[in-house]
mmCIF file of C-alpha atoms in Angstrom:
data_model
loop_
_atom_site.group_PDB
_atom_site.id
_atom_site.type_symbol
_atom_site.label_atom_id
_atom_site.label_comp_id
_atom_site.label_asym_id
_atom_site.label_seq_id
_atom_site.Cartn_x
_atom_site.Cartn_y
_atom_site.Cartn_z
ATOM 1 C CA MET A 1 14.185 12.205 -13.014
ATOM 2 C CA SER A 2 17.207 10.818 -13.515
ATOM 3 C CA ASP A 3 19.246 10.570 -16.080
ATOM 4 C CA GLY A 4 19.192 7.003 -17.434
ATOM 5 C CA LEU A 5 15.661 6.305 -17.124
ATOM 6 C CA ARG A 6 12.910 6.885 -18.533
ATOM 7 C CA LEU A 7 10.479 8.015 -16.484
ATOM 8 C CA SER A 8 7.933 11.329 -16.338
ATOM 9 C CA ALA A 9 7.355 12.557 -13.175
ATOM 10 C CA ASP A 10 4.477 14.915 -14.854
ATOM 11 C CA SER A 11 2.279 10.734 -15.396
ATOM 12 C CA HIS A 12 2.313 10.531 -11.700
ATOM 13 C CA GLU A 13 1.280 14.070 -11.069
ATOM 14 C CA ALA A 14 -1.454 13.626 -13.533
ATOM 15 C CA ASP A 15 -2.160 10.096 -11.090
ATOM 16 C CA VAL A 16 -3.150 11.820 -8.283
ATOM 17 C CA ALA A 17 -4.865 14.768 -9.109
ATOM 18 C CA VAL A 18 -7.948 13.561 -6.963
ATOM 19 C CA GLN A 19 -5.739 13.215 -4.185
ATOM 20 C CA LYS A 20 -4.650 16.498 -3.820
ATOM 21 C CA GLY A 21 -9.005 17.651 -3.832
ATOM 22 C CA ALA A 22 -11.165 17.543 -1.218
ATOM 23 C CA ALA A 23 -12.403 13.665 -1.082
ATOM 24 C CA GLY A 24 -10.416 11.784 -3.607
ATOM 25 C CA ASN A 25 -12.849 9.833 -2.642
ATOM 26 C CA THR A 26 -11.974 7.509 -6.902
ATOM 27 C CA LEU A 27 -9.587 4.710 -6.929
ATOM 28 C CA VAL A 28 -6.191 5.856 -9.370
ATOM 29 C CA SER A 29 -4.992 3.352 -10.529
ATOM 30 C CA PHE A 30 -1.353 3.187 -11.293
ATOM 31 C CA ALA A 31 0.604 1.058 -13.844
ATOM 32 C CA PRO A 32 4.386 0.575 -14.188
ATOM 33 C CA VAL A 33 6.711 2.412 -15.247
ATOM 34 C CA ASP A 34 10.629 2.350 -17.667
ATOM 35 C CA VAL A 35 13.270 1.249 -15.008
ATOM 36 C CA THR A 36 15.746 -0.079 -17.786
ATOM 37 C CA GLY A 37 18.802 1.443 -16.199
ATOM 38 C CA LEU A 38 18.053 0.990 -12.439
ATOM 39 C CA ARG A 39 21.290 -1.166 -11.062
ATOM 40 C CA GLU A 40 23.089 1.369 -13.196
ATOM 41 C CA ARG A 41 21.411 4.565 -11.335
ATOM 42 C CA ILE A 42 21.848 2.478 -7.670
ATOM 43 C CA ASP A 43 23.412 4.759 -4.761
ATOM 44 C CA GLY A 44 25.334 2.273 -3.340
ATOM 45 C CA ALA A 45 26.539 4.534 -0.846
ATOM 46 C CA GLU A 46 22.698 5.708 0.008
ATOM 47 C CA TRP A 47 21.273 3.153 3.160
ATOM 48 C CA SER A 48 17.474 3.959 2.989
ATOM 49 C CA LEU A 49 15.309 2.624 0.732
ATOM 50 C CA TRP A 50 16.758 6.026 -1.225
ATOM 51 C CA ARG A 51 19.512 4.006 -2.387
ATOM 52 C CA TYR A 52 16.846 3.903 -5.467
ATOM 53 C CA ARG A 53 15.544 7.040 -6.045
ATOM 54 C CA ALA A 54 16.517 7.462 -9.235
ATOM 55 C CA ALA A 55 13.247 4.845 -10.137
ATOM 56 C CA LEU A 56 10.843 7.359 -7.009
ATOM 57 C CA PRO A 57 8.381 9.936 -8.685
ATOM 58 C CA LEU A 58 10.220 12.896 -7.240
ATOM 59 C CA ARG A 59 9.981 15.576 -8.912
ATOM 60 C CA LYS A 60 13.352 16.081 -10.710
ATOM 61 C CA GLY A 61 16.329 17.867 -8.602
ATOM 62 C CA SER A 62 14.091 17.615 -5.689
ATOM 63 C CA GLU A 63 15.878 17.097 -1.714
ATOM 64 C CA GLN A 64 13.080 16.404 -0.534
ATOM 65 C CA TRP A 65 13.718 13.283 0.625
ATOM 66 C CA ARG A 66 16.425 14.648 2.622
ATOM 67 C CA LYS A 67 14.251 15.982 5.135
ATOM 68 C CA VAL A 68 11.991 13.992 4.873
ATOM 69 C CA SER A 69 13.950 10.484 5.067
ATOM 70 C CA LEU A 70 14.276 8.635 8.550
ATOM 71 C CA GLY A 71 16.320 5.648 6.887
ATOM 72 C CA GLU A 72 13.635 3.191 6.761
ATOM 73 C CA GLY A 73 14.135 0.466 3.695
ATOM 74 C CA LEU A 74 16.925 -1.804 3.371
ATOM 75 C CA THR A 75 15.527 -4.445 6.180
ATOM 76 C CA PRO A 76 17.342 -7.334 6.880
ATOM 77 C CA LEU A 77 16.619 -10.650 4.731
ATOM 78 C CA ILE A 78 18.424 -13.738 6.640
ATOM 79 C CA ASP A 79 17.648 -17.919 6.764
ATOM 80 C CA ALA A 80 14.732 -18.605 8.591
ATOM 81 C CA GLY A 81 16.644 -21.552 9.913
ATOM 82 C CA GLU A 82 16.969 -25.113 9.865
ATOM 83 C CA GLY A 83 13.357 -26.629 8.920
ATOM 84 C CA CYS A 84 12.262 -24.215 6.896
ATOM 85 C CA PRO A 85 13.925 -24.898 2.870
ATOM 86 C CA GLY A 86 14.418 -22.404 1.166
ATOM 87 C CA LEU A 87 12.741 -20.154 3.467
ATOM 88 C CA LYS A 88 14.335 -16.402 3.971
ATOM 89 C CA LEU A 89 13.031 -13.981 5.796
ATOM 90 C CA LYS A 90 12.829 -9.674 5.814
ATOM 91 C CA LEU A 91 12.155 -7.649 8.557
ATOM 92 C CA GLU A 92 10.473 -5.703 7.900
ATOM 93 C CA TYR A 93 9.728 -4.648 11.973
ATOM 94 C CA ALA A 94 13.127 -2.695 11.285
ATOM 95 C CA MET A 95 11.819 0.093 10.382
ATOM 96 C CA PRO A 96 11.577 3.614 12.001
ATOM 97 C CA THR A 97 7.822 2.922 13.286
ATOM 98 C CA LEU A 98 8.416 -0.323 13.084
ATOM 99 C CA SER A 99 6.326 -1.762 10.310
ATOM 100 C CA PHE A 100 6.943 -1.957 6.933
ATOM 101 C CA LYS A 101 4.180 0.644 5.653
ATOM 102 C CA ASP A 102 6.885 3.704 6.682
ATOM 103 C CA ARG A 103 8.013 2.577 2.968
ATOM 104 C CA GLY A 104 4.714 3.852 1.405
ATOM 105 C CA ALA A 105 4.197 7.075 3.850
ATOM 106 C CA VAL A 106 7.442 7.934 3.152
ATOM 107 C CA LEU A 107 6.796 7.924 -0.316
ATOM 108 C CA MET A 108 3.765 10.079 -0.063
ATOM 109 C CA VAL A 109 4.501 12.315 2.904
ATOM 110 C CA ALA A 110 7.035 13.772 0.683
ATOM 111 C CA LYS A 111 5.264 14.371 -2.549
ATOM 112 C CA ALA A 112 2.302 16.313 0.334
ATOM 113 C CA LYS A 113 5.333 18.100 1.215
ATOM 114 C CA GLU A 114 6.518 19.021 -2.362
ATOM 115 C CA TRP A 115 2.155 20.426 -3.067
ATOM 116 C CA GLY A 116 2.660 21.815 -0.413
ATOM 117 C CA VAL A 117 0.336 20.504 2.453
ATOM 118 C CA GLU A 118 0.234 21.468 5.752
ATOM 119 C CA ARG A 119 -2.951 19.955 6.944
ATOM 120 C CA LEU A 120 -3.823 16.074 6.550
ATOM 121 C CA ALA A 121 -5.683 13.305 7.619
ATOM 122 C CA ALA A 122 -5.498 8.950 6.907
ATOM 123 C CA ASP A 123 -7.839 6.586 8.655
ATOM 124 C CA SER A 124 -5.899 3.419 9.619
ATOM 125 C CA SER A 125 -6.484 -0.424 11.297
ATOM 126 C CA GLY A 126 -2.358 0.331 12.979
ATOM 127 C CA ASN A 127 0.556 0.678 11.218
ATOM 128 C CA ALA A 128 -0.081 2.809 8.315
ATOM 129 C CA GLY A 129 -1.470 5.685 10.812
ATOM 130 C CA THR A 130 1.078 5.421 12.727
ATOM 131 C CA ALA A 131 3.483 5.465 9.643
ATOM 132 C CA ILE A 132 1.493 8.179 8.590
ATOM 133 C CA ALA A 133 2.102 10.287 12.159
ATOM 134 C CA ALA A 134 5.745 10.520 11.888
ATOM 135 C CA TYR A 135 6.999 11.426 8.328
ATOM 136 C CA ALA A 136 4.415 14.030 8.937
ATOM 137 C CA ALA A 137 5.606 15.216 12.069
ATOM 138 C CA ARG A 138 9.135 15.266 10.444
ATOM 139 C CA VAL A 139 8.116 17.649 7.873
ATOM 140 C CA GLY A 140 5.837 19.183 10.478
ATOM 141 C CA ILE A 141 2.819 18.269 8.871
ATOM 142 C CA ALA A 142 -0.511 18.384 11.015
ATOM 143 C CA CYS A 143 -2.249 14.610 11.144
ATOM 144 C CA GLU A 144 -5.522 13.569 12.133
ATOM 145 C CA ILE A 145 -5.731 9.707 12.578
ATOM 146 C CA PHE A 146 -9.100 7.118 12.264
ATOM 147 C CA VAL A 147 -8.602 4.351 14.014
ATOM 148 C CA PRO A 148 -11.240 1.564 14.957
ATOM 149 C CA ALA A 149 -11.390 2.163 18.546
ATOM 150 C CA SER A 150 -9.997 -1.726 18.792
ATOM 151 C CA THR A 151 -6.988 -0.441 17.912
ATOM 152 C CA SER A 152 -4.209 -1.903 19.494
ATOM 153 C CA ALA A 153 -2.711 0.349 23.028
ATOM 154 C CA GLY A 154 0.885 0.229 20.832
ATOM 155 C CA LYS A 155 0.236 1.866 18.278
ATOM 156 C CA LEU A 156 -2.927 4.542 19.436
ATOM 157 C CA LEU A 157 0.965 5.502 21.809
ATOM 158 C CA GLN A 158 2.435 5.675 18.921
ATOM 159 C CA MET A 159 0.457 8.441 17.085
ATOM 160 C CA GLU A 160 -0.005 10.613 19.317
ATOM 161 C CA MET A 161 3.367 10.830 20.840
ATOM 162 C CA HIS A 162 3.786 12.012 17.087
ATOM 163 C CA GLY A 163 1.315 14.731 18.128
ATOM 164 C CA ALA A 164 -1.162 13.230 15.487
ATOM 165 C CA ARG A 165 -5.130 14.172 16.775
ATOM 166 C CA VAL A 166 -6.217 10.222 17.091
ATOM 167 C CA HIS A 167 -10.101 9.961 16.494
ATOM 168 C CA ARG A 168 -11.431 6.423 18.013
ATOM 169 C CA VAL A 169 -13.844 5.321 15.927
ATOM 170 C CA GLU A 170 -16.340 2.265 17.186
ATOM 171 C CA GLY A 171 -17.040 -0.545 14.943
ATOM 172 C CA PRO A 172 -15.169 -2.745 12.124
ATOM 173 C CA ARG A 173 -11.957 -1.250 10.042
ATOM 174 C CA GLN A 174 -14.961 0.542 7.606
ATOM 175 C CA ALA A 175 -16.361 2.867 9.751
ATOM 176 C CA ALA A 176 -12.319 5.328 10.427
ATOM 177 C CA THR A 177 -13.017 4.572 7.297
ATOM 178 C CA ASP A 178 -15.901 6.184 6.802
ATOM 179 C CA ALA A 179 -15.478 8.912 9.225
ATOM 180 C CA ALA A 180 -12.010 10.209 8.128
ATOM 181 C CA ARG A 181 -13.407 10.453 4.117
ATOM 182 C CA GLU A 182 -16.224 12.560 6.348
ATOM 183 C CA PHE A 183 -13.431 14.626 8.193
ATOM 184 C CA VAL A 184 -11.629 15.216 4.218
ATOM 185 C CA GLU A 185 -14.773 15.807 3.175
ATOM 186 C CA ALA A 186 -15.950 18.700 5.122
ATOM 187 C CA THR A 187 -12.255 20.298 6.255
ATOM 188 C CA GLY A 188 -11.072 19.734 2.770
ATOM 189 C CA VAL A 189 -7.617 18.922 3.330
ATOM 190 C CA PHE A 190 -5.200 15.934 2.040
ATOM 191 C CA TYR A 191 -6.436 12.830 2.455
ATOM 192 C CA ALA A 192 -3.967 10.927 3.052
ATOM 193 C CA SER A 193 -5.114 7.299 1.471
ATOM 194 C CA HIS A 194 -2.563 4.215 2.267
ATOM 195 C CA VAL A 195 -5.254 2.686 -0.173
ATOM 196 C CA LEU A 196 -5.955 5.457 -2.839
ATOM 197 C CA ASN A 197 -2.710 7.445 -2.670
ATOM 198 C CA PRO A 198 -0.724 5.725 -5.790
ATOM 199 C CA TYR A 199 2.301 7.409 -4.235
ATOM 200 C CA PHE A 200 2.276 5.460 -1.107
ATOM 201 C CA PHE A 201 2.443 2.141 -3.903
ATOM 202 C CA GLU A 202 5.830 3.771 -5.496
ATOM 203 C CA GLY A 203 7.220 3.626 -1.824
ATOM 204 C CA THR A 204 6.790 -0.252 -1.124
ATOM 205 C CA LYS A 205 7.698 -1.530 -4.813
ATOM 206 C CA THR A 206 10.368 -0.496 -3.397
ATOM 207 C CA TYR A 207 10.564 -3.839 -1.092
ATOM 208 C CA ALA A 208 10.873 -5.536 -4.440
ATOM 209 C CA TYR A 209 13.974 -4.189 -5.491
ATOM 210 C CA GLU A 210 15.763 -4.780 -1.872
ATOM 211 C CA ILE A 211 14.661 -8.200 -2.627
ATOM 212 C CA TRP A 212 16.309 -8.721 -6.337
ATOM 213 C CA GLU A 213 19.583 -6.976 -5.100
ATOM 214 C CA GLN A 214 20.280 -8.818 -2.001
ATOM 215 C CA LEU A 215 19.901 -11.870 -4.172
ATOM 216 C CA GLY A 216 22.063 -10.698 -6.228
ATOM 217 C CA TYR A 217 19.809 -9.894 -8.514
ATOM 218 C CA ARG A 218 18.072 -12.413 -9.093
ATOM 219 C CA ALA A 219 13.821 -12.716 -7.977
ATOM 220 C CA PRO A 220 12.753 -15.791 -6.115
ATOM 221 C CA HIS A 221 10.749 -18.824 -6.885
ATOM 222 C CA HIS A 222 7.347 -17.581 -4.046
ATOM 223 C CA VAL A 223 7.415 -14.332 -2.424
ATOM 224 C CA ILE A 224 4.394 -14.940 0.590
ATOM 225 C CA VAL A 225 2.994 -11.345 1.774
ATOM 226 C CA PRO A 226 0.043 -11.148 4.332
ATOM 227 C CA VAL A 227 -2.875 -9.505 2.648
ATOM 228 C CA GLY A 228 -5.355 -6.857 3.817
ATOM 229 C CA HIS A 229 -5.831 -3.506 1.566
ATOM 230 C CA GLY A 230 -3.012 -5.055 -0.336
ATOM 231 C CA THR A 231 -0.408 -2.313 0.025
ATOM 232 C CA LEU A 232 2.809 -4.373 0.133
ATOM 233 C CA VAL A 233 1.043 -7.500 -2.391
ATOM 234 C CA LEU A 234 0.386 -4.432 -4.988
ATOM 235 C CA GLY A 235 3.599 -3.002 -4.683
ATOM 236 C CA ALA A 236 5.847 -6.479 -4.343
ATOM 237 C CA TYR A 237 3.821 -6.974 -8.152
ATOM 238 C CA LYS A 238 4.675 -3.489 -9.482
ATOM 239 C CA GLY A 239 8.008 -4.066 -8.405
ATOM 240 C CA PHE A 240 9.271 -7.418 -9.712
ATOM 241 C CA LEU A 241 6.933 -6.105 -12.632
ATOM 242 C CA GLU A 242 9.109 -3.251 -13.434
ATOM 243 C CA LEU A 243 12.375 -5.192 -13.451
ATOM 244 C CA LEU A 244 10.918 -7.722 -15.763
ATOM 245 C CA ASN A 245 10.112 -5.225 -17.782
ATOM 246 C CA ALA A 246 13.538 -4.182 -18.179
ATOM 247 C CA GLY A 247 14.403 -7.358 -18.303
ATOM 248 C CA TYR A 248 15.937 -8.186 -15.463
ATOM 249 C CA ILE A 249 14.536 -10.674 -14.025
ATOM 250 C CA ASP A 250 13.721 -13.896 -16.373
ATOM 251 C CA ALA A 251 10.264 -14.145 -14.263
ATOM 252 C CA MET A 252 7.989 -13.475 -11.903
ATOM 253 C CA PRO A 253 7.592 -14.918 -8.820
ATOM 254 C CA ARG A 254 4.884 -16.313 -7.528
ATOM 255 C CA ILE A 255 3.075 -14.450 -5.455
ATOM 256 C CA TYR A 256 0.808 -15.942 -2.313
ATOM 257 C CA ALA A 257 -0.824 -13.657 -0.116
ATOM 258 C CA ILE A 258 -2.382 -13.998 3.370
ATOM 259 C CA GLN A 259 -5.663 -14.262 4.160
ATOM 260 C CA ALA A 260 -7.112 -14.015 8.018
ATOM 261 C CA VAL A 261 -10.157 -16.751 7.957
ATOM 262 C CA ALA A 262 -11.901 -14.730 9.216
ATOM 263 C CA CYS A 263 -11.936 -11.622 7.174
ATOM 264 C CA ALA A 264 -11.482 -13.122 4.078
ATOM 265 C CA PRO A 265 -12.903 -11.214 1.371
ATOM 266 C CA ILE A 266 -10.792 -12.041 -1.304
ATOM 267 C CA ALA A 267 -9.747 -15.043 -0.203
ATOM 268 C CA GLU A 268 -13.404 -16.069 -0.870
ATOM 269 C CA ALA A 269 -14.122 -14.194 -4.421
ATOM 270 C CA PHE A 270 -10.471 -16.176 -5.266
ATOM 271 C CA ALA A 271 -11.570 -18.969 -5.252
ATOM 272 C CA ALA A 272 -15.254 -18.529 -5.734
ATOM 273 C CA ASN A 273 -14.177 -17.042 -9.044
ATOM 274 C CA THR A 274 -16.509 -14.038 -7.819
ATOM 275 C CA ALA A 275 -16.381 -9.901 -6.965
ATOM 276 C CA VAL A 276 -14.827 -9.331 -4.035
ATOM 277 C CA GLY A 277 -17.809 -7.942 -1.586
ATOM 278 C CA ARG A 278 -17.668 -7.231 1.458
ATOM 279 C CA VAL A 279 -17.465 -9.681 4.169
ATOM 280 C CA ASN A 280 -19.372 -9.557 8.078
ATOM 281 C CA ALA A 281 -16.056 -9.863 9.796
ATOM 282 C CA ALA A 282 -15.015 -11.731 12.752
ATOM 283 C CA GLY A 283 -12.780 -10.233 15.365
ATOM 284 C CA THR A 284 -8.774 -11.831 14.457
ATOM 285 C CA VAL A 285 -5.289 -12.474 16.014
ATOM 286 C CA ALA A 286 -4.188 -9.797 12.919
ATOM 287 C CA GLU A 287 -5.589 -6.825 13.101
ATOM 288 C CA GLY A 288 -3.695 -5.619 10.128
ATOM 289 C CA ILE A 289 -5.201 -7.334 7.744
ATOM 290 C CA ALA A 290 -9.657 -7.130 8.458
ATOM 291 C CA ILE A 291 -10.019 -5.411 5.653
ATOM 292 C CA ALA A 292 -13.838 -6.242 4.970
ATOM 293 C CA ASN A 293 -14.381 -4.232 1.898
ATOM 294 C CA PRO A 294 -10.884 -3.963 0.103
ATOM 295 C CA PRO A 295 -11.576 -1.353 -3.006
ATOM 296 C CA ARG A 296 -8.656 -2.630 -4.614
ATOM 297 C CA GLY A 297 -9.457 -6.028 -4.232
ATOM 298 C CA MET A 298 -9.689 -7.096 -7.475
ATOM 299 C CA GLN A 299 -6.445 -5.374 -8.483
ATOM 300 C CA ILE A 300 -5.352 -8.057 -6.298
ATOM 301 C CA ILE A 301 -6.083 -10.789 -7.650
ATOM 302 C CA GLU A 302 -5.248 -10.227 -11.011
ATOM 303 C CA ALA A 303 -2.157 -9.541 -9.833
ATOM 304 C CA VAL A 304 -1.935 -12.365 -7.706
ATOM 305 C CA ARG A 305 -3.329 -14.881 -11.324
ATOM 306 C CA ALA A 306 -0.958 -13.010 -13.415
ATOM 307 C CA THR A 307 2.143 -14.290 -11.534
ATOM 308 C CA GLY A 308 0.308 -18.551 -11.189
ATOM 309 C CA GLY A 309 -0.001 -17.291 -6.980
ATOM 310 C CA ASP A 310 -2.964 -18.265 -4.669
ATOM 311 C CA ILE A 311 -4.752 -16.722 -2.455
ATOM 312 C CA ILE A 312 -5.314 -18.261 1.210
ATOM 313 C CA ALA A 313 -6.904 -17.840 4.589
ATOM 314 C CA LEU A 314 -5.456 -19.184 8.135
ATOM 315 C CA THR A 315 -7.098 -19.570 10.983
ATOM 316 C CA ASP A 316 -6.379 -17.718 14.525
ATOM 317 C CA ASP A 317 -4.264 -20.911 15.715
ATOM 318 C CA ALA A 318 -1.946 -21.609 12.977
ATOM 319 C CA VAL A 319 -1.049 -17.622 12.975
ATOM 320 C CA ARG A 320 -0.454 -17.702 17.273
ATOM 321 C CA SER A 321 1.455 -21.162 16.591
ATOM 322 C CA ALA A 322 3.954 -19.712 13.722
ATOM 323 C CA ARG A 323 3.987 -15.981 15.938
ATOM 324 C CA GLU A 324 5.758 -18.496 19.077
ATOM 325 C CA GLU A 325 7.662 -20.868 17.005
ATOM 326 C CA LEU A 326 8.657 -17.312 15.199
ATOM 327 C CA ALA A 327 10.005 -15.138 18.873
ATOM 328 C CA PHE A 328 12.124 -19.630 19.835
ATOM 329 C CA ARG A 329 13.378 -18.612 17.004
ATOM 330 C CA GLY A 330 14.240 -14.498 17.950
ATOM 331 C CA LEU A 331 12.031 -13.253 16.056
ATOM 332 C CA PHE A 332 9.257 -11.175 18.137
ATOM 333 C CA VAL A 333 6.127 -10.304 15.537
ATOM 334 C CA GLU A 334 2.513 -8.354 16.120
ATOM 335 C CA PRO A 335 0.321 -11.400 14.865
ATOM 336 C CA THR A 336 -0.196 -9.720 12.016
ATOM 337 C CA GLY A 337 3.496 -10.226 10.552
ATOM 338 C CA ALA A 338 3.791 -14.001 10.910
ATOM 339 C CA VAL A 339 0.658 -14.819 9.275
ATOM 340 C CA SER A 340 3.122 -14.676 5.786
ATOM 341 C CA PHE A 341 5.018 -17.463 8.463
ATOM 342 C CA ALA A 342 2.549 -19.643 8.970
ATOM 343 C CA ALA A 343 1.427 -19.817 5.533
ATOM 344 C CA TYR A 344 5.183 -20.900 4.445
ATOM 345 C CA ARG A 345 4.874 -24.093 6.958
ATOM 346 C CA GLU A 346 1.365 -25.125 5.715
ATOM 347 C CA ILE A 347 1.986 -24.990 2.021
ATOM 348 C CA TYR A 348 6.146 -25.095 1.235
ATOM 349 C CA ARG A 349 5.919 -29.146 1.522
ATOM 350 C CA SER A 350 3.253 -28.972 -1.622
ATOM 351 C CA ARG A 351 3.347 -26.326 -3.664
ATOM 352 C CA PHE A 352 7.570 -25.209 -3.433
ATOM 353 C CA ALA A 353 10.534 -27.696 -4.651
ATOM 354 C CA ALA A 354 13.063 -28.579 -4.003
ATOM 355 C CA GLY A 355 15.637 -25.702 -3.809
ATOM 356 C CA GLU A 356 13.475 -23.028 -4.495
ATOM 357 C CA ILE A 357 13.387 -19.558 -2.944
ATOM 358 C CA SER A 358 10.823 -17.891 -0.807
ATOM 359 C CA VAL A 359 10.981 -14.832 1.037
ATOM 360 C CA ALA A 360 8.497 -13.950 3.803
ATOM 361 C CA PRO A 361 7.706 -10.182 5.330
ATOM 362 C CA LEU A 362 7.976 -9.949 9.464
ATOM 363 C CA CYS A 363 5.653 -6.903 8.276
ATOM 364 C CA GLY A 364 5.466 -5.861 12.063
ATOM 365 C CA ALA A 365 7.020 -5.376 15.351
ATOM 366 C CA GLY A 366 5.761 -7.470 18.776
ATOM 367 C CA LEU A 367 5.588 -4.379 20.305
ATOM 368 C CA LYS A 368 2.678 -3.295 18.550
ATOM 369 C CA SER A 369 0.602 -6.355 20.170
ATOM 370 C CA PRO A 370 2.072 -7.332 23.526
ATOM 371 C CA TYR A 371 -0.206 -9.380 23.840
ATOM 372 C CA ARG A 372 0.338 -14.192 23.619
#
C-alpha cells in the first residue's frame, strides 16, 4: 500500500476469504480504514476514481487496476438549477456502463482477477449485472448473471453484448439471488455478490471522496441516496466516515435513504424501530431498489441513524414526476435514478436550512429503461 496511508491489504484479504469459497453465503462485514494522508496522495493526473487508489485495497505495487479500469468515476457534480436551493446533482450515469454500479464492480472484479478467478456468477436487478459483465469481459473472466425475468430489455441487452450468459428467473428479485447461490454451490465458481463482497463497497465509497474533493474538500450537509441493497448508501457512509476519522471533514452529512412505497422494508423497519424483514413487494417503476429482503438492512438503518438522517418511502407517481422534471432540466435518467431528486422535492422545505448543501445522485441513464 502507498506510503503515508495506514491501511493493510491483508486485513481486507481476511475479510473476504469466504467470498473465495463456493457459495459465500456468510454476510461479511467491512470497517472504515484509516485514510490519514489521503489528500496528499490523490493522483491529480488520474481522471477516474483511481486517483484515490492510495486508499483502495489493492496489493502493494499492483497495477491490476490499469487493466480493469474503463475510466469510471470522477462524475460531474452540477447545480440542480432554478427552484432547487442548495441542491447539487452528481451525474452517476456518466459512467462506462451508465450507472454508479461501475464504482463497486471495478474494485470487485480487479480483486477477482488478482485471485486468479476465471469464472464468476452474480445476481442483479439490472445495473450491477451490466457493470459486472462489462468489467469481467474487460479482463477475460467468464460471467453468469441471474436477473428477474422482468428486468428492462436495455439492461439485458447490455449484459448479453458484454458476453455474459444471462439467466432470466421468474418471480421476485430474491428468486434471482436464490438461483445464483444454487448455481454457485453446484459449480464452485466465484460468487461476485455486490451485496456481500466488501470490495464492492470499497469502490462505492469513492462517491464520498469525489463529493468531498469537488466541494473544495468539504462535506455537504445532506446526502440523499436511493436504497435497495444499500451499496451506495453504505459506500457513502463508509467514505465520509473515513474522511471524518482522518480529520478531513468536521461532521458527517445527514444521510437520507429513499425507498419506493411498493417495496420499502427498510423504511418500514426504521419507522417502527424493528428488525428489517421480508415484505411482499408490489411492482414499482423504481426496479433498481425493489429489494424485498435486503441482507444489509440493519446496517443501513444503523448508518442512517448515526448521521441523524432519515429513511423515506416515495410513491411511483412522485418518482415519475421527478423523472419528467429532470428531463426538462436536460437530464434523462431511468426511474430509479430520479428517486433522490423526488425526495429532495418533497422534504427540502421542511428539513433543510437556507445555505445548506445537499447532494443527490442520478444513478442510471434513461435509455436503460426507455419508457415513460
